[in-house]
Amino acid sequence: MHKNDLDTPYVLIDLDKMEINLATMQANADSAGVSLRPHTKTHKMPILAHKQMDAGAIGITVAKLGEAEVMAAGGIKDILIAYPIIGEQKIDRLIRLAKQTNIIVAVDSYEAASAISRAASRDSNCQVGIAVEIDCGFKRVGVGPGDPALDLAKKIVQLPGIRFRGITTFAGHSYDTVNDKQLHDISAHEGHTAVETAHLLRENGIAVDIISVGSTPSAKYAAQIPGVTEIRPGTYIFGDIMQVANRAHLLQNCALTVKVTVISRPSADRAVVDAGTKVFTSDGDDSPFGTGRGYVVERPSLVLSWLTEEHGMVIVPPEHQDLAIGDTLEIIPIHACAVVNMVDEIAAVRDGKVEAIWPVWGRGKVR
Amino acid sequence: MHKNDLDTPYVLIDLDKMEINLATMQANADSAGVSLRPHTKTHKMPILAHKQMDAGAIGITVAKLGEAEVMAAGGIKDILIAYPIIGEQKIDRLIRLAKQTNIIVAVDSYEAASAISRAASRDSNCQVGIAVEIDCGFKRVGVGPGDPALDLAKKIVQLPGIRFRGITTFAGHSYDTVNDKQLHDISAHEGHTAVETAHLLRENGIAVDIISVGSTPSAKYAAQIPGVTEIRPGTYIFGDIMQVANRAHLLQNCALTVKVTVISRPSADRAVVDAGTKVFTSDGDDSPFGTGRGYVVERPSLVLSWLTEEHGMVIVPPEHQDLAIGDTLEIIPIHACAVVNMVDEIAAVRDGKVEAIWPVWGRGKVR
């Protein structure tokens, strides 16, 4: 089957580009002497987690327990859940999962750690890894670095049924930098903050084997900080306009596109395509290239100017007046992770041929 | 089962409020002497389409062919697809659908109409209804009102295999009005534009039996324009902050909420809940009440200040310092239709009891 035979809207992955991305990030990690534990929330597919493991990753990261269950069911054996697990129903599921698979949960409270400990210690076959999440400036979750993290870690290491593993952090503010210096500074701070907190724990007799930092934009710089043991980038596997805007991905290596069809040509300067926010989402700022809510491959002077749920409104410049109802376009989205979450399957394409249709088993696993 | 027993994040529908909303809009339509053809893209569930029919709707509206298939499979017999159907694969599906169910497709091009005609006329058991979509100022799809619509309708009525039904339009710009006068003017213009174009067609010997206008905000006013035959509001069934901001829904009648759990309390003034853009989406402007990306029922001074994919960041004022990890909140979203599209099932609740768990069969049907 050729990609032209796929009805639209359809999310496509260019396998050649994806393989470049996989190899490049693994090489970055290898050359920095750190492990790669990719965040699989970007693709949500066990098949791609296995490709990341085959390329050299030591395990994976997921955003939610439901994603961990999908990845474990897909045969992945080492999973960091970068999210506090709160509530009895989720802790029951976590314990079941930890009996099949090596699990680490990043927590930022004694409440979270102690509830896991209580459940895990009721079951002699279960040991759950725990990491302490620290806030390196993003102001999302995480305890403060230094003493607050030490205080929490001291309590956690006393708990039965769990194994303390180390420190995680995530510099989400690395997504909004305006130049390389700022990105470098945030990334270096992320790494240093994690390493310094880990040293403090070790000085207090607490074994720390993981010092884990996150994010595709910050990965390159944070990996260079001595002491960091692993990086958790996610979006690098596909890339998107948000990452290109962050100078963290090359436009020509963006592997994920949305194939769309022109369904209306209401006037010479306007076209409407058959995907809106239900595929592209409303996430993120417009493209820095002036191309709006995405980037039209091969016709980059088209502007995807605004979206409603099922419509994408395109400004058509004079040189693209040939654009007609029924024509198809491929558009790089602003935020690839979010796009994958909107669809039930994606097409893996090489040289125009559809090599596979993959189910997005991790889609919508918000619990 | 009580709603407290549902793990989070979970989308809840308050049945009492929903029933008020259903009855109110049907009464609006009845008193204006127009038919109600609700847009089911808001709920995406045959069960709720049937409730709308039971309340008096004459049929339903859907956004995409895939939604029409779901509704037809759920037993709905009169469906307006408010979207041009372009491409052979979709036209094949359309023809199959039109053999089971009464279908009208709103088109804005001869290309769309003639392709449907060619396919329909190959099959003697099939007749597809066609309406001409006109643009009443939203600048999305639609031919110009007046002569451009007449020119298209004249060609369409010549085509075999199809039946010309009338005029549709959608005043999407009614979502962004700042006062009732502006909303009234846009809505009245929507109705007048459709009616005047229909008169022009009739003067030219073309039978027009449907003059159909859209949108929850514009429904009340557009229905009053003499000659309008039907309204197609969607969001009214649940309401959301966007509709409240448009003065098109009462806050106390917002029937859809997202139940979330506090998973982190990083500081006295901050809490983090377990739903982000993967449930709430990034659609729409912040709440006009200063409550951010939603409205927290029963604790309205909490501000859902920003979202990442799986995290909702809440600003906690002094009076809510009791808010603790594990506590749950119910949040009215900015855009209810988009939230329904993010989940596989929702809970129908009355007086706190879960009366049903309904699958969102129409979720993600973008093709």
XYZ file of C-alpha atoms in Angstrom, chain A residues 84-86 91 107-118 130-132 143 148 151-160 162, chain B residues 263-265 325:
36
model
C 2.963 10.394 41.620
C 0.582 7.438 42.029
C -2.201 8.597 44.340
C -1.911 1.672 43.962
C 7.109 10.914 43.925
C 7.248 14.290 45.598
C 5.446 13.555 48.864
C 5.628 11.226 51.825
C 1.902 10.549 51.336
C 2.587 9.043 47.908
C 5.614 7.019 49.011
C 4.076 5.686 52.211
C 0.854 4.561 50.508
C 2.897 2.592 47.977
C 5.001 1.154 50.790
C 1.960 -0.011 52.740
C 10.932 5.023 44.316
C 12.684 8.162 43.145
C 12.290 11.614 44.605
C 9.998 19.001 46.209
C 13.527 19.364 51.304
C 14.134 15.243 54.333
C 11.773 13.332 52.067
C 14.422 10.786 51.030
C 15.352 10.131 54.673
C 11.760 9.161 55.414
C 11.391 7.104 52.244
C 14.453 4.942 52.854
C 12.884 3.798 56.146
C 9.814 2.449 54.387
C 9.309 -1.293 53.810
C 10.066 -0.135 48.400
C -1.553 14.561 43.331
C 0.922 17.119 44.628
C 0.968 20.098 46.989
C -3.077 15.225 48.306
